[in-house]
Amino acid sequence: MSGRAVQIKEWDRTHQYCGYCATLMTQIVGDRAKRCPNCGLVNYPRLSPAIIVLISRGEDILLARSPRFPSLMFSVLAGFVEPGESLEETLIREVREEVGIEVKDIRYFGSQPWAFPNSLMIGFTAVYAGGEITIEPAEIAEAAWFHKHDLPNIPPKLSIARRLIDRFVEET
Ligand SMILES: [Zn+2]
């Protein structure tokens, strides 16, 4: 609930003016939306969908560390959906860009709203299909395969990243 509040508040704060003609927007009664009284543009709270994927290879999983992560934390890969992409296309592109490998057997796992600031994380599992890990240094500081019983520092409970990892460890 607080995540929902944060997102709506942030949308309100950052969408005061019309993006087309810069007129002050007005709140529409009965709908969570704003309308421009000058040009009629309607604006709903924006969501930015992002995929998050656990890639497995036998009993190993691929984890990566972002230069932005605190305290050497490793996690599964994630990336924002670009205009015109399906979720599967985003997943394949992000994995290729960030670690240079190919994946197959993409399966839906679950989703999680993420209010920092307006994401919807859509979780998948996928299986390694080929290639050597080659990191994109702007996005990834370090990436490697880890055995499920020898994992590094991983994200805390409640995150979908952790749920993906825990499920794999339990069920594989
Ligand atoms: Zn306008």
Coordinates of C-alpha atoms and ligand atoms in Angstrom, one line a residue:
M1 CA 0.0 0.0 0.0
S2 CA 2.8 2.4 0.8
G3 CA 4.4 1.5 -2.5
R4 CA 1.2 2.4 -4.3
A5 CA 1.1 5.7 -2.3
V6 CA 4.7 6.6 -3.2
Q7 CA 4.0 6.0 -6.9
I8 CA 0.8 8.1 -7.0
K9 CA 2.4 10.9 -5.0
E10 CA 5.5 10.9 -7.3
W11 CA 3.3 10.9 -10.4
D12 CA 1.3 13.9 -9.0
R13 CA 4.6 15.8 -8.2
T14 CA 6.1 15.2 -11.6
H15 CA 3.1 15.8 -13.8
Q16 CA 1.8 19.2 -12.7
Y17 CA 2.0 20.6 -16.2
C18 CA 0.9 19.4 -19.6
G19 CA 3.8 17.7 -21.4
Y20 CA 2.4 19.0 -24.7
C21 CA 1.5 22.7 -24.1
A22 CA 2.8 23.3 -20.5
T23 CA -0.6 24.4 -19.1
L24 CA -1.3 23.5 -15.4
M25 CA -3.1 20.2 -15.4
T26 CA -6.4 19.6 -13.5
Q27 CA -7.4 16.5 -11.7
I28 CA -10.2 14.6 -13.3
V29 CA -13.1 13.9 -10.9
G30 CA -13.8 10.2 -10.5
D31 CA -10.7 8.9 -12.2
R32 CA -7.0 8.9 -11.2
A33 CA -6.0 11.0 -14.1
K34 CA -5.2 14.6 -15.0
R35 CA -6.4 16.6 -18.0
C36 CA -5.0 19.6 -19.6
P37 CA -7.7 22.3 -19.7
N38 CA -6.1 23.9 -22.8
C39 CA -5.4 21.0 -25.2
G40 CA -7.3 18.1 -23.5
L41 CA -4.2 15.8 -23.0
V42 CA -5.0 13.2 -20.4
N43 CA -2.3 11.7 -18.2
Y44 CA -2.5 8.6 -16.1
P45 CA 0.1 7.5 -13.6
R46 CA 3.0 6.0 -15.6
L47 CA 4.3 2.5 -15.1
S48 CA 7.6 1.4 -16.4
P49 CA 7.6 -2.4 -16.9
A50 CA 10.8 -4.2 -16.4
I51 CA 11.7 -7.9 -16.8
I52 CA 13.7 -9.7 -14.2
V53 CA 15.1 -13.2 -15.0
L54 CA 16.7 -16.1 -13.2
I55 CA 19.0 -17.9 -15.7
S56 CA 19.9 -21.5 -14.8
R57 CA 22.5 -24.0 -16.1
G58 CA 22.0 -27.3 -14.3
E59 CA 22.3 -26.5 -10.6
D60 CA 24.0 -23.2 -11.2
I61 CA 22.4 -19.8 -11.6
L62 CA 23.8 -16.6 -13.2
L63 CA 24.1 -13.7 -10.8
A64 CA 25.5 -10.3 -11.5
R65 CA 26.6 -7.3 -9.4
S66 CA 25.6 -3.8 -10.5
P67 CA 28.1 -1.0 -9.9
R68 CA 25.2 0.6 -8.0
F69 CA 24.5 -2.3 -5.6
P70 CA 25.5 -1.8 -2.0
S71 CA 28.0 -4.2 -0.3
L72 CA 28.9 -6.6 -3.1
M73 CA 25.3 -7.8 -3.5
F74 CA 24.7 -10.2 -6.4
S75 CA 21.3 -10.5 -8.1
V76 CA 19.5 -11.9 -11.1
L77 CA 19.4 -9.7 -14.3
A78 CA 16.7 -7.1 -14.9
G79 CA 16.0 -4.4 -17.5
F80 CA 13.4 -2.0 -18.7
V81 CA 11.0 -2.8 -21.5
E82 CA 11.5 -0.5 -24.5
P83 CA 8.8 0.8 -26.8
G84 CA 7.7 -1.8 -29.3
E85 CA 9.2 -4.8 -27.5
S86 CA 7.4 -7.9 -26.1
L87 CA 8.6 -9.0 -22.7
E88 CA 10.3 -12.0 -24.2
E89 CA 12.2 -9.7 -26.6
T90 CA 13.3 -7.5 -23.8
L91 CA 14.5 -10.5 -21.8
I92 CA 16.6 -11.8 -24.7
R93 CA 18.0 -8.4 -25.5
E94 CA 18.9 -7.5 -21.9
V95 CA 20.6 -10.8 -21.3
R96 CA 22.6 -10.5 -24.5
E97 CA 23.6 -6.9 -23.7
E98 CA 24.5 -7.3 -20.1
V99 CA 26.2 -10.7 -20.1
G100 CA 26.5 -11.8 -23.7
I101 CA 24.8 -15.2 -23.5
E102 CA 21.8 -16.8 -25.1
V103 CA 18.8 -18.2 -23.3
K104 CA 15.9 -20.6 -24.0
D105 CA 12.8 -22.0 -22.3
I106 CA 11.5 -18.6 -21.0
R107 CA 8.8 -19.2 -18.5
Y108 CA 6.7 -16.7 -16.6
F109 CA 7.3 -16.7 -12.8
G110 CA 5.3 -13.8 -11.2
S111 CA 5.3 -10.1 -10.9
Q112 CA 5.9 -7.4 -8.3
P113 CA 5.2 -3.6 -8.2
W114 CA 8.4 -1.7 -7.5
A115 CA 7.9 1.9 -6.4
F116 CA 11.4 3.2 -7.1
P117 CA 10.0 5.1 -8.8
N118 CA 7.3 3.4 -10.9
S119 CA 8.2 0.0 -12.1
L120 CA 6.3 -3.2 -12.5
M121 CA 8.8 -6.1 -12.3
I122 CA 7.8 -9.1 -14.4
G123 CA 9.7 -12.2 -13.4
F124 CA 10.8 -15.1 -15.6
T125 CA 13.0 -18.1 -15.5
A126 CA 15.1 -19.1 -18.4
V127 CA 17.7 -21.7 -19.2
Y128 CA 21.2 -21.2 -20.5
A129 CA 21.5 -21.9 -24.3
G130 CA 25.0 -20.8 -25.2
G131 CA 27.8 -18.3 -25.1
E132 CA 30.4 -17.1 -22.7
I133 CA 29.8 -14.5 -20.1
T134 CA 30.9 -11.1 -21.4
I135 CA 29.8 -8.2 -19.2
E136 CA 28.7 -4.8 -20.3
P137 CA 30.9 -2.7 -17.9
A138 CA 28.5 0.3 -17.8
E139 CA 25.7 -1.9 -16.4
I140 CA 27.5 -4.9 -14.7
A141 CA 30.5 -4.9 -12.5
E142 CA 30.8 -8.6 -12.2
A143 CA 28.7 -11.7 -13.3
A144 CA 29.3 -15.4 -12.8
W145 CA 27.6 -18.8 -12.4
F146 CA 27.0 -19.8 -8.8
H147 CA 26.0 -23.2 -7.5
K148 CA 22.7 -23.1 -5.6
H149 CA 24.4 -24.3 -2.4
D150 CA 27.2 -21.7 -2.7
L151 CA 25.5 -18.4 -3.3
P152 CA 27.0 -15.0 -2.6
N153 CA 25.3 -12.1 -0.8
I154 CA 21.8 -12.0 -2.5
P155 CA 18.9 -9.6 -2.2
P156 CA 16.7 -9.6 0.9
K157 CA 13.4 -11.5 1.3
L158 CA 10.3 -9.7 -0.1
S159 CA 12.0 -8.9 -3.4
I160 CA 11.0 -10.8 -6.5
A161 CA 14.7 -11.4 -7.2
R162 CA 15.0 -13.3 -3.9
R163 CA 11.8 -15.2 -4.5
L164 CA 13.2 -16.4 -7.9
I165 CA 16.4 -17.5 -6.2
D166 CA 14.7 -19.2 -3.3
R167 CA 12.3 -21.1 -5.5
F168 CA 15.2 -22.4 -7.7
V169 CA 17.1 -23.5 -4.6
E170 CA 14.1 -25.3 -3.2
E171 CA 12.9 -27.0 -6.4
T172 CA 16.0 -27.9 -8.4
Ligands
ZN1 ZN -2.0 20.8 -22.9

